[in-house]
Amino acid sequence: MRSLISILDFSVEELDRLVATAKDIIDHPENYREKCRYKKLATLFFEPSTRTRLSFEAAMLELGGSVLGFSEANSSSAAKGESMADTANVLSCYADIMAIRHPREGAPYVAANNATVPVINAGDGGHNHPTQTLTDLLTISREMGRLDNLTIGLCGDLKYGRTVHSLIEAMARYKGVKFVLISPPELKVPGFIRFNVLERYGIPYEEVLSLDDAMPELDVLYMTRIQRERFDSLEEYERLKNCYILDPGKMAQAKKKMCVLHPLPRVNEISVAVDSDPRAAYFRQALNGKYVRMALILMLLEEAEKNPVRQTVDTSGYLTDRICTNPKCICQVEQELPHLAKLTDPRANIYRCIYCEHKV
Ligand code: NCD
């Protein structure tokens, strides 16, 4: 059985296949209307969401299936102290597939290890957001006609922005991709992206402060929100919240053929005056999210039918004596979970927590 916890769970061929299926769904929706008849998707959302949850639900309904679930932690037994493992185990009795969003990093990974149906990570803390990345890939492919040979600017909160982390992990595997990372020094990409992906695979990237300077070279500009809920200090959030605002003046510096993406919600990092620019693709991107999630649900359900056996984690090479200190990691609140660390960089002898990927 397959789950989608990190975008690295899928090969480039599989990503391309999902994008192709999503395009086929767009062209021939009638062929897909009955594909998930009698199948149920559970949406377990322990954190706020509009697009991700509703696009998952719309996706399953358009495949002829049904949906059940909850949209806030307080209305589930997690409020009574139920563990992620038990929740996943129980939900497997009621649904054929589940999508989980959780403020704790690594929570969907724990769920996947305990569920007997496929689990989809719909966003875990400031860590990963692989289905947003599928949405982004479909959007870039439809807007630009390709996924390779692109200069991609990522702007805003690159530290806590889970959409950014998963997008870099995906795009770094396409040929000729270069990243321009535009952020204040406090919000640069974290180590698990810098060292595990960019440095390890020799991906060309530059880190800059100025969005104006970067504009002329970009094929894709990925704007992000400065996320108040991820900051430990409200003061720091207040200081950084308006650090980038994309406006028509900046768009005038950009290539004629380029596109602007944003996972949404936007606060004020893109002025509404940009919305009418044909290069503003963020609302088309939100629609793409539904189609690519249809493709994903189909793929995971087909795989589960072919191979219903749950994947087991081989923990034999992991260290148990390194304690994760990331306050947002699932292992901080679930006492039963063993602290497990994996060697990610043998040259520098760097170990990372298997749940949240913080250095331990
Ligand atoms: C993003 C998320 O939740 O990480 N939104 C989304 O899923 N479309 C980005 C954000 O909340 O800023």
Short mmCIF file of C-alpha atoms and ligand atoms in Angstrom, two decimals, residues 47-49 51-52 101 122 125 129 132 162-163 224-225 227 229-230 262-265 293, ligand 1:
data_model
loop_
_atom_site.label_atom_id
_atom_site.label_comp_id
_atom_site.label_asym_id
_atom_site.label_seq_id
_atom_site.Cartn_x
_atom_site.Cartn_y
_atom_site.Cartn_z
CA GLU A 47 -5.81 22.82 11.71
CA PRO A 48 -7.79 25.45 9.73
CA SER A 49 -8.16 25.00 5.98
CA ARG A 51 -8.94 25.08 -0.16
CA THR A 52 -7.15 21.91 0.84
CA ARG A 101 -3.75 18.06 8.30
CA ALA A 122 -2.55 17.52 3.80
CA GLY A 125 3.07 22.09 10.79
CA HIS A 129 2.57 19.92 2.10
CA GLN A 132 -0.13 21.56 -2.58
CA ARG A 162 5.61 23.93 4.19
CA THR A 163 4.42 24.49 0.61
CA THR A 224 3.79 32.97 0.27
CA ARG A 225 2.07 34.36 3.32
CA GLN A 227 2.24 32.83 8.73
CA GLU A 229 0.48 30.96 13.61
CA ARG A 230 4.00 29.55 13.10
CA HIS A 262 0.42 31.50 -4.32
CA PRO A 263 -0.99 28.57 -2.30
CA LEU A 264 -3.47 31.03 -0.72
CA PRO A 265 -4.80 32.41 1.55
CA ARG A 293 -6.32 15.51 -5.89
C1 NCD B 1 -1.01 26.84 2.70
C2 NCD B 1 -0.87 25.97 3.93
O1 NCD B 1 -1.85 25.65 4.60
O2 NCD B 1 0.28 25.62 4.21
N1 NCD B 1 -2.33 26.95 2.23
C3 NCD B 1 -2.89 25.92 1.52
O3 NCD B 1 -2.83 24.77 1.85
N2 NCD B 1 -3.50 26.26 0.36
C4 NCD B 1 -0.33 28.15 2.87
C5 NCD B 1 -0.79 29.06 3.97
O4 NCD B 1 -1.60 28.73 4.82
O5 NCD B 1 -0.27 30.21 3.99
#
